[in-house]
Coordinates of C-alpha atoms in Angstrom, one line a residue:
X1 CA 0.1 0.1 -0.1
X2 CA 1.1 3.6 -0.4
X3 CA 0.4 6.8 1.3
X4 CA 0.1 7.5 5.2
X5 CA 1.3 4.6 7.5
X6 CA -1.4 3.8 10.1
X7 CA -1.6 3.3 14.0
X8 CA -0.8 -0.5 13.5
X9 CA 2.9 0.5 13.2
X10 CA 4.8 0.3 16.5
X11 CA 5.4 3.6 18.0
X12 CA 9.3 3.2 18.2
X13 CA 9.1 2.7 14.3
X14 CA 7.0 5.8 13.7
X15 CA 9.5 7.8 15.9
X16 CA 12.4 6.3 14.0
X17 CA 10.9 7.4 10.7
X18 CA 10.2 10.8 12.0
X19 CA 13.8 11.0 13.3
X20 CA 15.1 10.2 9.8
X21 CA 13.0 13.0 8.4
X22 CA 10.2 11.1 6.7
X23 CA 6.7 12.4 7.3
X24 CA 4.0 9.8 7.3
X25 CA 2.6 10.9 3.9
X26 CA 6.1 10.4 2.3
X27 CA 6.2 6.7 3.1
X28 CA 5.6 3.9 0.5
X29 CA 5.0 0.6 2.4
X30 CA 5.3 -2.9 0.7
X31 CA 4.7 -6.0 2.4
X32 CA 5.9 -9.6 2.0
X33 CA 5.6 -12.7 4.1
X34 CA 8.8 -14.2 5.3
X35 CA 8.7 -17.4 7.2
X36 CA 12.4 -17.6 8.4
X37 CA 11.7 -14.5 10.3
X38 CA 8.6 -15.6 12.0
X39 CA 7.2 -12.9 14.1
X40 CA 9.8 -10.4 13.2
X41 CA 9.3 -7.1 11.2
X42 CA 12.3 -6.2 8.9
X43 CA 12.5 -2.5 7.8
X44 CA 14.1 -1.8 4.5
X45 CA 14.9 1.6 3.2
X46 CA 15.5 1.8 -0.5
X47 CA 15.8 4.2 -3.4
X48 CA 13.2 3.8 -6.3
X49 CA 15.8 2.3 -8.6
X50 CA 16.4 -0.7 -6.2
X51 CA 12.7 -1.5 -5.3
X52 CA 12.6 -4.3 -8.0
X53 CA 15.2 -6.1 -5.9
X54 CA 12.9 -6.6 -2.9
X55 CA 10.8 -9.4 -3.8
X56 CA 13.8 -11.4 -4.8
X57 CA 15.5 -10.6 -1.6
X58 CA 12.5 -11.6 0.4
X59 CA 12.5 -14.9 -1.4
X60 CA 16.0 -15.7 -0.3
X61 CA 14.9 -15.4 3.4
X62 CA 12.7 -18.4 3.2
X63 CA 9.2 -19.6 2.3
X64 CA 6.0 -17.9 3.6
X65 CA 4.4 -17.6 7.0
X66 CA 1.8 -15.2 7.8
X67 CA 3.0 -14.1 11.3
X68 CA 6.1 -12.3 9.7
X69 CA 6.4 -9.2 7.5
X70 CA 9.1 -7.4 5.4
X71 CA 8.1 -3.8 5.3
X72 CA 9.8 -1.7 2.8
X73 CA 9.5 2.0 3.7
X74 CA 10.5 4.5 1.1
X75 CA 10.0 8.2 0.8
X76 CA 7.9 8.7 -2.4
X77 CA 11.0 10.8 -3.5
X78 CA 13.5 8.0 -2.6
X79 CA 16.6 8.2 -0.5
X80 CA 18.1 11.5 -1.2
X81 CA 21.7 12.3 -0.6
X82 CA 21.4 15.8 -1.6
X83 CA 19.9 18.8 0.3
X84 CA 16.1 19.1 0.3
X85 CA 15.8 21.8 -2.5
X86 CA 17.6 20.0 -5.4
X87 CA 18.2 16.4 -6.7
X88 CA 19.7 14.5 -9.4
X89 CA 17.6 12.4 -11.8
X90 CA 19.6 9.8 -13.6
X91 CA 17.8 8.8 -16.8
X92 CA 20.4 6.2 -18.2
X93 CA 23.4 4.2 -17.5
X94 CA 26.4 3.5 -19.8
X95 CA 27.6 5.1 -23.1
X96 CA 27.6 4.1 -26.7
X97 CA 30.6 6.3 -27.4
X98 CA 34.2 5.1 -27.1
X99 CA 36.1 8.2 -26.4
X100 CA 39.9 7.1 -26.3
X101 CA 40.4 8.9 -22.9
X102 CA 37.3 7.6 -21.1
X103 CA 37.1 4.5 -18.9
X104 CA 33.2 4.6 -18.6
X105 CA 32.3 2.2 -21.3
X106 CA 34.5 -0.6 -20.1
X107 CA 33.2 -0.1 -16.5
X108 CA 29.3 0.6 -17.3
X109 CA 28.8 -0.9 -20.7
X110 CA 26.7 0.6 -23.6
X111 CA 23.6 2.9 -23.0
X112 CA 20.7 1.5 -21.1
X113 CA 17.9 4.0 -20.8
X114 CA 15.5 3.8 -17.9
X115 CA 11.8 3.4 -18.8
X116 CA 10.3 6.8 -19.4
X117 CA 7.3 6.2 -17.1
X118 CA 9.8 5.3 -14.2
X119 CA 11.8 8.4 -15.0
X120 CA 8.8 10.8 -14.8
X121 CA 7.2 9.2 -11.8
X122 CA 10.5 9.7 -9.9
X123 CA 10.4 13.3 -11.2
X124 CA 7.0 13.9 -10.0
X125 CA 7.7 12.4 -6.5
X126 CA 10.8 14.5 -6.3
X127 CA 8.9 17.7 -6.8
X128 CA 6.2 16.8 -4.4
X129 CA 8.8 16.0 -1.8
X130 CA 9.9 19.6 -2.0
X131 CA 12.7 19.5 -4.7
X132 CA 12.9 22.9 -6.3
X133 CA 15.7 22.0 -8.9
X134 CA 16.0 18.8 -10.8
X135 CA 19.3 18.1 -12.4
X136 CA 18.8 15.5 -15.2
X137 CA 22.0 13.4 -15.7
X138 CA 23.5 10.5 -17.6
X139 CA 26.8 9.7 -19.4
X140 CA 25.0 11.0 -22.5
X141 CA 21.7 12.7 -21.8
X142 CA 21.0 13.7 -25.5
X143 CA 21.1 9.9 -26.4
X144 CA 18.1 8.9 -24.1
X145 CA 16.1 6.4 -25.7
X146 CA 18.5 5.4 -28.6
X147 CA 18.8 1.8 -27.2
X148 CA 15.2 1.3 -27.1
X149 CA 14.6 2.7 -30.6
X150 CA 12.6 5.4 -28.7
X151 CA 10.0 3.1 -27.6
X152 CA 6.8 4.4 -26.5
X153 CA 6.1 4.3 -22.7
X154 CA 3.3 5.5 -20.8
X155 CA 2.9 8.3 -18.2
X156 CA -0.3 9.5 -16.4
X157 CA -2.2 7.3 -18.8
X158 CA -0.8 8.8 -21.8
X159 CA 1.7 7.5 -24.4
X160 CA 5.2 9.2 -24.2
X161 CA 8.2 8.3 -26.3
X162 CA 11.5 7.3 -24.7
X163 CA 13.3 10.2 -26.2
X164 CA 15.0 13.4 -25.1
X165 CA 12.5 15.8 -26.5
X166 CA 9.4 14.1 -25.1
X167 CA 11.2 13.5 -21.7
X168 CA 12.2 17.2 -21.3
X169 CA 8.9 18.6 -22.4
X170 CA 7.2 16.4 -19.9
X171 CA 9.4 17.1 -17.1
X172 CA 8.8 20.9 -17.7
X173 CA 5.2 20.1 -17.5
X174 CA 5.6 18.4 -14.2
X175 CA 7.8 21.1 -12.7
X176 CA 5.5 24.0 -13.7
X177 CA 3.0 23.7 -10.8
X178 CA 5.8 23.7 -8.4
X179 CA 7.6 26.7 -9.9
X180 CA 10.7 24.4 -10.1
X181 CA 13.8 24.3 -12.2
X182 CA 14.8 21.6 -14.6
X183 CA 18.4 21.8 -15.6
X184 CA 20.2 19.5 -18.4
X185 CA 23.8 18.1 -18.0
X186 CA 25.9 16.2 -20.2
X187 CA 24.3 16.9 -23.4
X188 CA 26.1 16.2 -26.7
X189 CA 25.6 18.7 -29.5
X190 CA 23.4 16.4 -31.7
X191 CA 21.0 17.6 -34.2
X192 CA 18.2 16.4 -32.0
X193 CA 19.2 18.7 -29.3
X194 CA 18.0 21.7 -31.7
X195 CA 14.3 20.5 -30.8
X196 CA 15.0 21.2 -27.0
X197 CA 16.0 24.9 -27.5
X198 CA 12.5 26.2 -28.1
X199 CA 11.4 24.7 -24.8
X200 CA 14.2 26.8 -23.0
X201 CA 13.1 30.0 -25.2
X202 CA 9.5 29.4 -23.8
X203 CA 10.7 29.0 -20.2
X204 CA 9.6 25.3 -19.8
X205 CA 13.3 24.3 -18.7
X206 CA 16.2 26.5 -17.7
X207 CA 18.1 28.0 -20.8
X208 CA 21.1 26.1 -19.5
X209 CA 23.2 23.3 -21.1
X210 CA 26.3 21.5 -19.9
X211 CA 27.9 20.4 -23.2
X212 CA 31.3 18.5 -22.7
X213 CA 33.0 19.5 -25.9
X214 CA 36.8 18.7 -24.6
X215 CA 38.3 20.2 -27.6
X216 CA 37.8 22.1 -30.9
X217 CA 40.4 21.0 -33.5
X218 CA 39.2 18.3 -35.9
X219 CA 42.5 16.3 -35.7
X220 CA 42.5 16.0 -31.8
X221 CA 38.6 15.3 -31.8
X222 CA 39.3 12.4 -34.2
X223 CA 42.2 10.9 -31.9
X224 CA 39.6 11.5 -29.0
X225 CA 37.0 9.7 -31.0
X226 CA 34.5 12.4 -30.1
X227 CA 31.0 12.3 -31.7
X228 CA 31.1 15.7 -33.4
X229 CA 33.4 18.1 -35.2
X230 CA 34.4 21.5 -33.9
X231 CA 33.2 23.3 -36.8
X232 CA 29.9 21.8 -36.7
X233 CA 29.7 22.5 -32.9
X234 CA 30.3 26.2 -33.5
X235 CA 27.5 26.3 -36.2
X236 CA 25.0 24.4 -34.0
X237 CA 25.7 26.6 -31.0
X238 CA 25.1 29.7 -33.2
X239 CA 21.7 28.3 -34.1
X240 CA 20.9 27.5 -30.6
X241 CA 21.6 31.1 -29.6
X242 CA 19.4 32.5 -32.5
X243 CA 16.5 30.4 -31.1
X244 CA 17.3 31.2 -27.4
X245 CA 19.5 34.4 -26.9
X246 CA 19.6 33.7 -23.1
X247 CA 20.9 30.3 -23.5
X248 CA 23.9 29.5 -21.0
X249 CA 26.4 26.9 -22.2
X250 CA 29.0 25.4 -19.8
X251 CA 31.7 23.0 -21.1
X252 CA 34.7 21.0 -20.3
X253 CA 38.0 21.0 -22.1
X254 CA 41.3 19.0 -22.0
X255 CA 44.7 20.4 -22.4
X256 CA 47.6 18.5 -23.7
X257 CA 46.0 15.4 -25.3
X258 CA 48.6 13.2 -27.1
X259 CA 49.5 14.9 -30.4
X260 CA 48.2 18.3 -29.5
X261 CA 50.1 21.1 -31.3
X262 CA 50.0 24.7 -30.6
X263 CA 47.8 25.2 -33.6
X264 CA 45.4 22.5 -32.3
X265 CA 45.4 24.4 -28.9
X266 CA 44.6 27.7 -30.2
X267 CA 41.6 26.3 -32.2
X268 CA 40.1 25.7 -28.7
X269 CA 41.0 29.0 -27.4
X270 CA 39.2 30.6 -30.4
X271 CA 36.2 28.4 -29.8
X272 CA 35.9 29.5 -26.2
X273 CA 36.1 33.2 -27.3
X274 CA 33.7 32.9 -30.2
X275 CA 31.1 31.0 -28.0
X276 CA 31.5 32.7 -24.6
X277 CA 31.1 29.5 -22.5
X278 CA 30.1 30.2 -19.1
X279 CA 31.7 28.8 -15.9
X280 CA 33.5 26.0 -17.7
X281 CA 36.3 23.7 -16.5
X282 CA 39.4 22.5 -17.9
X283 CA 41.8 19.5 -17.2
X284 CA 45.3 18.6 -17.8
X285 CA 45.5 15.2 -19.9
X286 CA 46.9 12.5 -17.9
X287 CA 47.1 8.8 -19.3
X288 CA 44.6 6.5 -17.8
X289 CA 45.5 2.7 -17.8
X290 CA 43.0 0.7 -19.7
X291 CA 41.9 3.5 -22.1
X292 CA 43.0 3.6 -25.8
X293 CA 44.6 7.0 -25.5
X294 CA 46.9 5.7 -22.9
X295 CA 48.9 4.0 -25.8
X296 CA 48.9 6.9 -28.2
X297 CA 52.3 8.3 -29.2
X298 CA 53.4 12.0 -29.1
X299 CA 52.8 12.6 -25.4
X300 CA 52.8 16.4 -24.8
X301 CA 55.6 17.4 -22.3
X302 CA 54.0 18.2 -18.7
X303 CA 55.4 21.8 -18.8
X304 CA 53.7 22.5 -22.2
X305 CA 50.4 20.9 -20.9
X306 CA 50.4 23.0 -17.6
X307 CA 51.2 26.2 -19.5
X308 CA 48.3 25.6 -22.0
X309 CA 45.9 24.6 -19.0
X310 CA 46.7 27.9 -17.3
X311 CA 46.0 29.9 -20.4
X312 CA 42.9 27.9 -21.2
X313 CA 41.4 28.4 -17.7
X314 CA 42.2 32.1 -17.7
X315 CA 40.4 32.4 -20.9
X316 CA 37.4 30.5 -19.4
X317 CA 37.5 32.7 -16.4
X318 CA 37.7 35.9 -18.3
X319 CA 34.5 35.1 -20.2
X320 CA 32.9 34.1 -16.8
X321 CA 33.8 37.5 -15.3
X322 CA 32.4 39.3 -18.4
X323 CA 29.1 37.5 -18.0
X324 CA 28.9 38.3 -14.2
X325 CA 29.7 42.0 -15.0
X326 CA 26.7 42.2 -17.4
X327 CA 24.3 40.8 -14.7
X328 CA 24.7 43.9 -12.6
X329 CA 21.6 45.7 -12.2
X330 CA 19.3 42.7 -13.3
X331 CA 16.9 41.1 -11.2
X332 CA 17.5 37.3 -10.9
X333 CA 15.4 34.6 -9.6
X334 CA 17.6 33.0 -6.8
X335 CA 17.3 29.5 -5.3
X336 CA 18.4 30.2 -1.7
X337 CA 20.4 27.4 -0.4
X338 CA 22.0 28.2 2.8
X339 CA 23.6 30.9 5.0
X340 CA 26.6 32.7 3.4
X341 CA 29.9 31.0 4.2
X342 CA 31.6 34.5 4.4
X343 CA 28.9 36.1 6.4
X344 CA 26.4 33.9 8.6
X345 CA 24.0 36.8 8.6
X346 CA 23.6 36.8 4.9
X347 CA 22.0 34.1 2.6
X348 CA 23.5 32.4 -0.3
X349 CA 21.7 31.0 -3.4
X350 CA 22.1 30.3 -7.1
X351 CA 20.9 32.0 -10.1
X352 CA 19.5 30.4 -13.2
X353 CA 22.9 30.5 -14.8
X354 CA 24.3 28.5 -11.8
X355 CA 26.1 31.7 -10.0
X356 CA 26.3 32.1 -6.4
X357 CA 24.9 35.2 -5.1
X358 CA 25.1 36.5 -1.4
X359 CA 22.3 39.0 0.1
X360 CA 20.7 40.1 3.3
X361 CA 17.4 38.1 3.9
X362 CA 15.4 36.2 6.6
X363 CA 16.4 32.5 7.1
X364 CA 12.9 31.4 6.2
X365 CA 13.9 32.0 2.5
X366 CA 16.3 29.0 2.7
X367 CA 15.0 26.2 0.3
X368 CA 12.9 28.7 -1.5
X369 CA 13.2 31.1 -4.5
X370 CA 13.7 34.8 -4.1
X371 CA 13.9 37.8 -6.3
X372 CA 17.4 39.5 -5.9
X373 CA 18.7 42.6 -7.7
X374 CA 22.3 42.1 -8.6
X375 CA 24.5 45.0 -7.2
X376 CA 28.1 43.8 -7.6
X377 CA 30.1 41.2 -9.6
X378 CA 32.9 39.6 -7.6
X379 CA 35.5 37.2 -9.0
X380 CA 33.7 34.1 -7.8
X381 CA 30.3 35.3 -6.8
X382 CA 27.8 38.1 -6.9
X383 CA 26.3 40.3 -4.3
X384 CA 22.6 41.3 -4.4
X385 CA 19.6 43.0 -2.7
X386 CA 16.6 41.1 -2.0
X387 CA 13.3 42.3 -3.2
X388 CA 10.9 41.6 -0.5
X389 CA 7.4 41.1 -1.6
X390 CA 5.1 44.1 -1.0
X391 CA 2.8 43.5 2.1
X392 CA -0.8 42.5 1.5
X393 CA -3.3 45.2 2.0
X394 CA -5.3 44.7 5.4

């Protein structure tokens, strides 16, 4: 059964659940008989993705007996390891790419998409559990459903394709009544992503994409076995910006991949300047045992890699500072997360483009949204002034 637990549960169990932070209305209770534990209650807390294993586990404990019960008590939003206001929603596991620097395919295998109905059910439960920001993740979010040939699933009694467009559109619809954010991570620049951008322009999901490009020069991309070329990436991003001018694009880049020349490196530097990536990250290439790139020739000298990394990150930081400066004077919707680390009398939260902003305000704003006017751009954060709602007339 699901819903409120009733008075038949022992008082100590109810107290335990409340101590763990579960309200009675958050619990999902599933019951199986287990003879080997005659007269004993076994309480199992499990995230939604593990629920399928419970009957098999109960079967291992013995044959049936009416006196014993296995109660699986799961909050409707699962077991969260993140703060109340945000959560990760994993939509698939594994990856079909064979990037030469990456160990993931050998560890996790090919792409396996979760059923779309299960994903949407979990998302709804998370929003109803108080989540204000849902971060959609996988090894390759834009390939969602490829392995199922975009099989049609069902959600809320209606057919929904197992495909990124339908998934993102429906997530936006589920989030809307809660005023919540949906943020997309690990999106490759496939042509199919073009269909997502109008949803961002309409405000259905955040105009934010995490696109792990890694490099720009075609020769390096070929050695990396990346799924797109630098030139096509730039053209595609330009089209996205035409459709949604407020689009924020974050990325990651590797400096010093085997065989990278100064000309190759400068191509990435130009891409960063042309696109204006926001708050991106760069990494020094290092050989990882078990990856094809570990046996590539033409290793770049460490000093050269380090110098390129420093130049790359400085270019990225310069773009981020310019974007922060343009935000001064604007009113931003901020998800308030906690007291400020620098000044406990202030609050700290994140803007839609994922920048930290510190401002004065009451602690009651934590885990909620607030309108904040940006007053100053700092090197790593923003300062702002809370726009308190006007008091209601008596």
